[in-house]
Short mmCIF file of C-alpha atoms in Angstrom, two decimals:
data_model
loop_
_atom_site.label_atom_id
_atom_site.label_comp_id
_atom_site.label_asym_id
_atom_site.label_seq_id
_atom_site.Cartn_x
_atom_site.Cartn_y
_atom_site.Cartn_z
CA UNK A 1 25.01 33.17 16.97
CA UNK A 2 25.53 33.65 13.24
CA UNK A 3 26.40 30.87 10.84
CA UNK A 4 27.48 31.07 7.21
CA UNK A 5 26.83 27.77 5.39
CA UNK A 6 29.34 28.71 2.70
CA UNK A 7 32.09 28.60 5.33
CA UNK A 8 31.27 24.91 5.78
CA UNK A 9 31.31 24.30 2.04
CA UNK A 10 27.52 24.30 1.58
CA UNK A 11 26.81 26.36 -1.52
CA UNK A 12 23.59 28.02 -2.68
CA UNK A 13 22.19 27.76 0.85
CA UNK A 14 20.30 30.16 3.10
CA UNK A 15 19.96 29.67 6.84
CA UNK A 16 16.31 29.76 7.91
CA UNK A 17 16.76 28.43 11.47
CA UNK A 18 19.86 28.28 13.68
CA UNK A 19 19.19 27.87 17.38
CA UNK A 20 19.94 25.93 20.54
CA UNK A 21 16.96 23.76 21.54
CA UNK A 22 16.78 22.69 25.17
CA UNK A 23 15.75 19.17 26.14
CA UNK A 24 12.01 18.96 26.84
CA UNK A 25 11.08 21.72 24.39
CA UNK A 26 7.89 21.26 22.39
CA UNK A 27 9.30 22.80 19.23
CA UNK A 28 6.79 24.78 17.18
CA UNK A 29 6.83 24.06 13.43
CA UNK A 30 4.67 26.82 11.92
CA UNK A 31 6.05 26.31 8.40
CA UNK A 32 5.28 22.59 8.31
CA UNK A 33 2.74 21.99 5.53
CA UNK A 34 -0.71 21.15 6.99
CA UNK A 35 -0.87 17.95 4.95
CA UNK A 36 2.25 16.72 6.74
CA UNK A 37 0.57 16.58 10.11
CA UNK A 38 1.89 17.98 13.38
CA UNK A 39 2.74 21.60 14.02
CA UNK A 40 5.16 20.76 16.82
CA UNK A 41 7.74 18.19 17.88
CA UNK A 42 8.98 17.33 21.35
CA UNK A 43 12.78 17.44 21.55
CA UNK A 44 14.20 15.08 24.18
CA UNK A 45 17.87 16.14 24.22
CA UNK A 46 19.83 19.38 24.10
CA UNK A 47 20.74 20.05 20.49
CA UNK A 48 21.59 22.67 17.90
CA UNK A 49 18.98 23.01 15.18
CA UNK A 50 20.07 24.14 11.73
CA UNK A 51 17.54 24.56 8.93
CA UNK A 52 18.68 25.39 5.41
CA UNK A 53 17.03 26.31 2.14
CA UNK A 54 19.35 24.91 -0.52
CA UNK A 55 18.85 25.79 -4.19
CA UNK A 56 19.25 22.79 -6.47
CA UNK A 57 18.49 24.66 -9.71
CA UNK A 58 16.95 27.93 -10.82
CA UNK A 59 13.51 26.35 -10.37
CA UNK A 60 13.93 24.06 -7.38
CA UNK A 61 15.30 23.77 -3.89
CA UNK A 62 15.47 21.55 -0.84
CA UNK A 63 14.65 22.35 2.78
CA UNK A 64 17.03 20.46 5.07
CA UNK A 65 16.81 20.17 8.85
CA UNK A 66 20.05 19.13 10.57
CA UNK A 67 19.83 18.41 14.29
CA UNK A 68 23.10 18.20 16.20
CA UNK A 69 22.81 16.69 19.70
CA UNK A 70 25.20 17.80 22.42
CA UNK A 71 25.96 14.19 23.33
CA UNK A 72 27.04 12.96 19.91
CA UNK A 73 27.93 9.34 19.17
CA UNK A 74 30.07 10.27 16.17
CA UNK A 75 27.52 9.07 13.62
CA UNK A 76 25.17 10.72 11.12
CA UNK A 77 21.70 9.48 10.15
CA UNK A 78 19.58 10.72 7.26
CA UNK A 79 15.87 9.92 7.44
CA UNK A 80 13.72 9.19 4.40
CA UNK A 81 10.27 10.32 3.32
CA UNK A 82 6.97 8.61 2.58
CA UNK A 83 4.26 8.73 -0.05
CA UNK A 84 4.95 11.55 -2.49
CA UNK A 85 7.53 12.69 -0.01
CA UNK A 86 7.25 16.43 0.73
CA UNK A 87 7.35 16.16 4.53
CA UNK A 88 10.40 16.30 6.77
CA UNK A 89 10.27 13.38 9.18
CA UNK A 90 10.51 15.44 12.36
CA UNK A 91 9.63 12.52 14.61
CA UNK A 92 12.37 10.51 12.92
CA UNK A 93 15.11 13.08 13.35
CA UNK A 94 13.97 13.71 16.94
CA UNK A 95 14.20 9.98 17.66
CA UNK A 96 17.64 9.55 16.10
CA UNK A 97 18.98 12.71 17.77
CA UNK A 98 17.68 11.39 21.11
CA UNK A 99 19.86 8.35 20.54
CA UNK A 100 22.99 10.41 19.93
CA UNK A 101 23.00 10.65 16.14
CA UNK A 102 23.47 13.86 14.21
CA UNK A 103 20.26 13.76 12.17
CA UNK A 104 19.22 15.00 8.74
CA UNK A 105 15.77 15.24 7.19
CA UNK A 106 14.63 17.00 4.01
CA UNK A 107 11.34 17.92 2.38
CA UNK A 108 12.47 15.99 -0.71
CA UNK A 109 12.30 19.12 -2.84
CA UNK A 110 8.68 20.17 -2.31
CA UNK A 111 6.23 20.83 0.51
CA UNK A 112 3.28 18.64 1.39
CA UNK A 113 1.96 15.25 0.36
CA UNK A 114 0.66 16.21 -3.10
CA UNK A 115 2.64 15.83 -6.31
CA UNK A 116 1.18 18.96 -7.87
CA UNK A 117 4.55 20.69 -7.71
CA UNK A 118 5.92 18.14 -10.17
CA UNK A 119 3.71 19.62 -12.89
CA UNK A 120 5.82 21.13 -15.67
CA UNK A 121 8.90 21.20 -13.45
CA UNK A 122 11.28 18.35 -14.07
CA UNK A 123 13.78 19.84 -11.60
CA UNK A 124 11.37 19.21 -8.71
CA UNK A 125 10.92 15.66 -9.99
CA UNK A 126 14.70 15.20 -9.97
CA UNK A 127 14.82 16.39 -6.36
CA UNK A 128 12.11 13.90 -5.49
CA UNK A 129 13.79 11.06 -7.37
CA UNK A 130 17.27 11.32 -5.84
CA UNK A 131 18.79 14.79 -5.49
CA UNK A 132 17.16 15.89 -2.23
CA UNK A 133 18.57 12.97 -0.24
CA UNK A 134 22.05 13.54 -1.69
CA UNK A 135 21.84 17.28 -1.03
CA UNK A 136 20.75 16.71 2.56
CA UNK A 137 23.44 14.22 3.49
CA UNK A 138 26.15 16.36 1.89
CA UNK A 139 25.01 19.32 4.00
CA UNK A 140 24.90 17.16 7.11
CA UNK A 141 28.40 15.84 6.57
CA UNK A 142 29.69 19.36 5.93
CA UNK A 143 28.47 20.53 9.35
CA UNK A 144 30.18 17.82 11.38
CA UNK A 145 33.64 19.44 11.39
CA UNK A 146 32.50 23.01 12.22
CA UNK A 147 30.20 21.88 15.03
CA UNK A 148 31.98 18.85 16.48
CA UNK A 149 35.55 19.40 15.38
CA UNK A 150 35.64 16.08 13.55
CA UNK A 151 33.92 14.26 10.73
CA UNK A 152 31.31 11.57 11.24
CA UNK A 153 32.77 8.09 11.55
CA UNK A 154 29.70 6.54 9.90
CA UNK A 155 26.77 7.76 7.79
CA UNK A 156 23.48 5.86 7.74
CA UNK A 157 20.11 6.09 6.01
CA UNK A 158 16.84 5.07 7.65
CA UNK A 159 13.68 4.82 5.55
CA UNK A 160 10.64 2.79 4.60
CA UNK A 161 8.17 2.84 1.70
CA UNK A 162 9.35 5.77 -0.43
CA UNK A 163 12.25 5.87 2.00
CA UNK A 164 13.10 2.31 1.03
CA UNK A 165 13.30 3.36 -2.60
CA UNK A 166 15.39 6.39 -1.66
CA UNK A 167 17.80 4.13 0.19
CA UNK A 168 18.30 1.81 -2.76
CA UNK A 169 18.63 4.70 -5.23
CA UNK A 170 21.21 6.40 -3.05
CA UNK A 171 23.20 3.19 -2.77
CA UNK A 172 23.04 2.85 -6.55
CA UNK A 173 24.14 6.31 -7.71
CA UNK A 174 25.93 7.75 -4.64
CA UNK A 175 27.62 4.77 -3.01
CA UNK A 176 29.78 7.01 -0.86
CA UNK A 177 26.89 8.84 0.80
CA UNK A 178 26.05 6.08 3.28
CA UNK A 179 27.91 3.34 5.06
CA UNK A 180 24.68 1.52 5.80
CA UNK A 181 21.01 1.82 4.89
CA UNK A 182 17.84 0.48 6.47
CA UNK A 183 15.37 0.10 3.61
CA UNK A 184 11.86 -0.92 4.56
CA UNK A 185 9.40 -2.21 1.96
CA UNK A 186 9.77 -0.29 -1.27
CA UNK A 187 6.03 0.40 -1.39
CA UNK A 188 3.28 1.73 0.86
CA UNK A 189 4.13 2.67 4.42
CA UNK A 190 0.72 1.17 5.24
CA UNK A 191 1.68 -2.20 3.77
CA UNK A 192 0.27 -5.14 5.74
CA UNK A 193 2.53 -8.17 5.64
CA UNK A 194 1.24 -11.55 4.44
CA UNK A 195 2.13 -12.99 7.84
CA UNK A 196 -0.17 -10.47 9.55
CA UNK A 197 -3.01 -11.29 7.14
CA UNK A 198 -2.60 -15.01 7.81
CA UNK A 199 -2.46 -14.68 11.57
CA UNK A 200 -3.93 -11.64 13.30
CA UNK A 201 -6.44 -10.62 10.62
CA UNK A 202 -7.51 -14.20 9.87
CA UNK A 203 -7.94 -14.91 13.57
CA UNK A 204 -10.15 -11.84 13.94
CA UNK A 205 -12.23 -12.93 10.94
CA UNK A 206 -12.76 -16.31 12.57
CA UNK A 207 -13.53 -14.72 15.93
CA UNK A 208 -16.33 -12.68 14.36
CA UNK A 209 -17.72 -15.16 11.84
CA UNK A 210 -16.68 -18.76 12.52
CA UNK A 211 -19.56 -19.41 14.92
CA UNK A 212 -22.26 -18.01 12.63
CA UNK A 213 -23.08 -21.61 11.71
CA UNK A 214 -22.86 -22.81 15.31
CA UNK A 215 -19.59 -24.72 14.81
CA UNK A 216 -16.12 -23.51 15.76
CA UNK A 217 -14.20 -25.34 13.03
CA UNK A 218 -12.04 -22.69 11.35
CA UNK A 219 -14.40 -22.44 8.36
CA UNK A 220 -16.60 -19.52 7.34
CA UNK A 221 -19.61 -21.55 6.25
CA UNK A 222 -21.17 -18.71 4.27
CA UNK A 223 -19.07 -15.56 3.67
CA UNK A 224 -22.18 -13.68 2.53
CA UNK A 225 -23.33 -13.72 6.16
CA UNK A 226 -19.96 -12.52 7.47
CA UNK A 227 -20.14 -8.76 7.93
CA UNK A 228 -16.52 -8.45 9.03
CA UNK A 229 -15.50 -5.29 10.88
CA UNK A 230 -11.71 -4.71 11.14
CA UNK A 231 -12.10 -1.89 13.69
CA UNK A 232 -11.03 -4.09 16.67
CA UNK A 233 -7.59 -4.40 15.05
CA UNK A 234 -6.73 -0.70 15.36
CA UNK A 235 -3.90 0.10 17.76
CA UNK A 236 -4.85 1.64 21.08
CA UNK A 237 -2.72 3.67 23.46
CA UNK A 238 -1.43 0.54 25.22
CA UNK A 239 -1.47 -1.85 22.25
CA UNK A 240 1.45 -3.97 21.11
CA UNK A 241 2.09 -2.42 17.68
CA UNK A 242 3.16 -5.79 16.27
CA UNK A 243 -0.32 -7.17 16.94
CA UNK A 244 -2.48 -4.27 15.74
CA UNK A 245 -2.93 -1.92 12.78
CA UNK A 246 -2.87 1.81 12.20
CA UNK A 247 -6.12 3.54 11.26
CA UNK A 248 -4.92 3.74 7.64
CA UNK A 249 -4.18 0.01 7.59
CA UNK A 250 -7.58 -0.80 9.07
CA UNK A 251 -9.13 1.21 6.24
CA UNK A 252 -7.20 -0.91 3.71
CA UNK A 253 -8.58 -4.10 5.28
CA UNK A 254 -12.05 -2.60 5.25
CA UNK A 255 -11.75 -1.80 1.53
CA UNK A 256 -10.65 -5.37 0.74
CA UNK A 257 -13.85 -6.63 2.32
CA UNK A 258 -16.11 -4.04 0.71
CA UNK A 259 -17.49 -4.12 -2.86
CA UNK A 260 -15.44 -2.45 -5.60
CA UNK A 261 -17.63 0.29 -7.06
CA UNK A 262 -17.70 2.42 -10.15
CA UNK A 263 -17.52 6.17 -9.66
CA UNK A 264 -21.33 6.40 -9.82
CA UNK A 265 -21.69 3.93 -6.95
CA UNK A 266 -22.77 0.91 -8.99
CA UNK A 267 -21.08 -2.43 -8.46
CA UNK A 268 -17.93 -3.22 -10.41
CA UNK A 269 -16.99 -6.37 -8.49
CA UNK A 270 -17.94 -7.92 -5.15
CA UNK A 271 -15.75 -7.87 -2.07
CA UNK A 272 -13.19 -10.55 -1.29
CA UNK A 273 -14.14 -13.56 0.82
CA UNK A 274 -13.67 -13.27 4.57
CA UNK A 275 -11.64 -16.35 5.45
CA UNK A 276 -9.80 -16.47 2.12
CA UNK A 277 -7.08 -14.11 3.37
CA UNK A 278 -5.12 -17.06 4.74
CA UNK A 279 -4.26 -17.93 1.12
CA UNK A 280 -4.76 -14.55 -0.59
CA UNK A 281 -2.05 -13.07 1.62
CA UNK A 282 0.79 -14.60 -0.39
CA UNK A 283 -0.76 -13.79 -3.77
CA UNK A 284 -3.12 -10.84 -3.92
CA UNK A 285 -2.05 -9.09 -0.71
CA UNK A 286 1.74 -9.42 -0.93
CA UNK A 287 2.42 -5.86 -2.08
CA UNK A 288 3.23 -6.86 -5.66
CA UNK A 289 1.08 -6.51 -8.80
CA UNK A 290 -0.97 -9.60 -9.58
CA UNK A 291 0.88 -10.99 -12.62
CA UNK A 292 -2.22 -12.13 -14.50
CA UNK A 293 -3.91 -8.75 -14.25
CA UNK A 294 -0.69 -6.93 -15.08
CA UNK A 295 -0.13 -8.97 -18.22
CA UNK A 296 -3.77 -8.58 -19.28
CA UNK A 297 -3.64 -4.81 -19.12
CA UNK A 298 -0.20 -4.61 -20.70
CA UNK A 299 -0.73 -6.94 -23.61
CA UNK A 300 -4.48 -7.26 -24.19
CA UNK A 301 -5.85 -3.87 -23.19
CA UNK A 302 -3.11 -1.34 -23.94
CA UNK A 303 -0.56 -3.19 -26.09
CA UNK A 304 2.03 -1.48 -23.96
CA UNK A 305 4.58 -3.61 -22.10
CA UNK A 306 5.59 -0.56 -20.05
CA UNK A 307 2.14 0.02 -18.55
CA UNK A 308 2.63 0.54 -14.82
CA UNK A 309 0.11 -1.23 -12.55
CA UNK A 310 1.03 1.16 -9.75
CA UNK A 311 -0.76 3.87 -11.74
CA UNK A 312 -4.00 1.88 -12.01
CA UNK A 313 -7.27 3.76 -11.53
CA UNK A 314 -10.94 3.16 -12.28
CA UNK A 315 -10.28 4.69 -15.70
CA UNK A 316 -8.25 1.59 -16.56
CA UNK A 317 -11.15 -0.65 -15.55
CA UNK A 318 -13.43 1.44 -17.76
CA UNK A 319 -11.01 1.08 -20.68
CA UNK A 320 -11.00 -2.70 -20.27
CA UNK A 321 -14.78 -2.80 -19.99
CA UNK A 322 -15.27 -0.72 -23.12
CA UNK A 323 -12.68 -2.57 -25.19
CA UNK A 324 -13.80 -6.08 -24.23
CA UNK A 325 -10.92 -7.61 -26.23
CA UNK A 326 -11.81 -10.76 -28.10
CA UNK A 327 -15.34 -10.44 -26.72
CA UNK A 328 -14.08 -12.03 -23.53
CA UNK A 329 -16.85 -10.67 -21.35
CA UNK A 330 -18.81 -13.65 -19.98
CA UNK A 331 -22.06 -12.35 -18.58
CA UNK A 332 -24.96 -13.82 -20.61
CA UNK A 333 -28.54 -13.08 -19.64
CA UNK A 334 -29.84 -16.24 -21.30
CA UNK A 335 -28.59 -19.73 -22.10
CA UNK A 336 -31.84 -20.93 -23.63
CA UNK A 337 -30.25 -22.32 -26.79
CA UNK A 338 -27.89 -24.42 -24.71
CA UNK A 339 -30.74 -25.62 -22.54
CA UNK A 340 -32.97 -26.35 -25.51
CA UNK A 341 -30.47 -28.84 -26.90
CA UNK A 342 -30.42 -30.65 -23.55
CA UNK A 343 -27.30 -29.03 -22.17
CA UNK A 344 -26.58 -29.20 -18.42
CA UNK A 345 -24.31 -27.11 -16.25
CA UNK A 346 -22.73 -27.92 -12.91
CA UNK A 347 -21.31 -24.75 -11.43
CA UNK A 348 -19.35 -24.60 -8.18
CA UNK A 349 -17.33 -22.08 -6.24
CA UNK A 350 -15.19 -22.52 -3.15
CA UNK A 351 -16.31 -20.10 -0.47
CA UNK A 352 -12.73 -19.42 0.64
CA UNK A 353 -11.51 -18.79 -2.90
CA UNK A 354 -8.29 -16.82 -2.61
CA UNK A 355 -8.23 -15.46 -6.17
CA UNK A 356 -11.78 -14.87 -7.40
CA UNK A 357 -14.31 -13.90 -4.80
CA UNK A 358 -17.02 -16.50 -4.37
CA UNK A 359 -19.57 -13.70 -4.09
CA UNK A 360 -19.46 -13.19 -7.86
CA UNK A 361 -20.91 -16.59 -8.75
CA UNK A 362 -24.22 -16.05 -6.90
CA UNK A 363 -24.35 -12.69 -8.63
CA UNK A 364 -24.01 -14.38 -12.01
CA UNK A 365 -26.57 -17.04 -11.09
CA UNK A 366 -29.11 -14.38 -10.11
CA UNK A 367 -28.36 -12.37 -13.26
CA UNK A 368 -28.96 -15.40 -15.46
CA UNK A 369 -32.14 -16.44 -13.64
CA UNK A 370 -33.50 -12.93 -13.95
CA UNK A 371 -32.63 -12.74 -17.64
CA UNK A 372 -34.39 -16.04 -18.33
CA UNK A 373 -37.28 -15.23 -15.96
CA UNK A 374 -36.65 -18.54 -14.19
CA UNK A 375 -37.46 -19.65 -10.68
CA UNK A 376 -34.80 -21.64 -8.78
CA UNK A 377 -36.68 -24.83 -9.67
CA UNK A 378 -36.57 -23.97 -13.36
CA UNK A 379 -32.87 -23.19 -13.12
CA UNK A 380 -32.30 -26.61 -11.55
CA UNK A 381 -33.56 -28.22 -14.74
CA UNK A 382 -30.31 -27.40 -16.53
CA UNK A 383 -27.97 -25.62 -14.09
CA UNK A 384 -26.95 -26.62 -10.59
CA UNK A 385 -24.82 -24.28 -8.52
CA UNK A 386 -22.82 -25.63 -5.56
CA UNK A 387 -21.21 -23.32 -3.02
CA UNK A 388 -18.49 -25.31 -1.26
CA UNK A 389 -17.61 -24.11 2.22
CA UNK A 390 -13.94 -24.17 3.16
CA UNK A 391 -12.67 -24.60 -0.40
CA UNK A 392 -9.90 -22.44 -1.82
CA UNK A 393 -9.46 -21.59 -5.50
CA UNK A 394 -10.62 -24.67 -7.43
CA UNK A 395 -9.19 -27.13 -4.91
CA UNK A 396 -7.85 -27.68 -1.39
CA UNK A 397 -8.85 -25.82 1.73
CA UNK A 398 -9.87 -26.47 5.34
CA UNK A 399 -13.32 -27.79 4.39
CA UNK A 400 -14.69 -30.90 2.67
CA UNK A 401 -13.70 -29.76 -0.78
CA UNK A 402 -13.21 -33.03 -2.70
CA UNK A 403 -16.13 -33.55 -5.08
CA UNK A 404 -16.90 -37.17 -6.03
CA UNK A 405 -19.88 -38.88 -7.60
CA UNK A 406 -21.69 -41.82 -6.06
CA UNK A 407 -21.73 -45.00 -8.09
#
């Protein structure tokens, strides 16, 4: 059966697929970029599959898949993308078609998960930013009358992460494209909510490490001894997805509780405290840039208020390390002059600190002792270091954190 997209008002388009797909078919997708994952998709309802290559400029184009179920509910759904967004969400359009929606998905103007095709081609960037979604939904709407004999009564958008951004952008610049949008977090599709950190992850941390000191009291007595493994949190075949994590999310948790290293493998900063996630969740792990770090890089390191923390890499850490603005680095190898004048230091760190990992203070203590060639007894002569179990950042916490002096 032939089909001319121009007859439906879709210009600059070439038909690449036009076929009836029977329910139960495991549809082969040989042209799906390897970085996008699966090479096939199970189709659960009878539908007509239309795939179009639509030119958006002389140097760019969008691939759009439009799936038209035989039992149509009168509505159209466009699915969003994720990451750098060059993958059609075949599972998404299969799911929505199964539920009676005419379904649209695009490759967002390029193929695969890399952004290399943005290089020196602003037209591809425009497709990625907004044009691909608009092009796809316009094509989908144009096919409703020829295939169903009537227009769609409602048009929806369903997306998360990049798809969340796409939804908001579409609502901003093309308010007529959609009657309703479902916009998930405008960030990583692997985002772990603060609530999950404070409940499921924290409970698993306690399960593995609370009893290391022989007391089940909700306190990690010494986080150095807690070798937390997030692997038990990964979703299995029969898991409740609301109480487990994807493999990618488990890797994020693992990285939080692993040291931050330079490219050559040397230590940049220690891992975060197991147990501190119950407070860190709302600050460091909430999916937003940490304001103090953002302001430091913008105004002290780069003198650029437009610096984007989302683009942060180890190169930025190296820039900060090399610049050392105002000689702020505080990492002395000797305090002999201070000691010689009779100076004393009381140093403490809460072991459930939710902002600065408590593992850095022992590191500093050891660095100073080594630099001064001091034994612990010699260090005690002018510096005492107290590690306070169950204390958050500077105060409060589930442990005995109040420090008082005896009279």
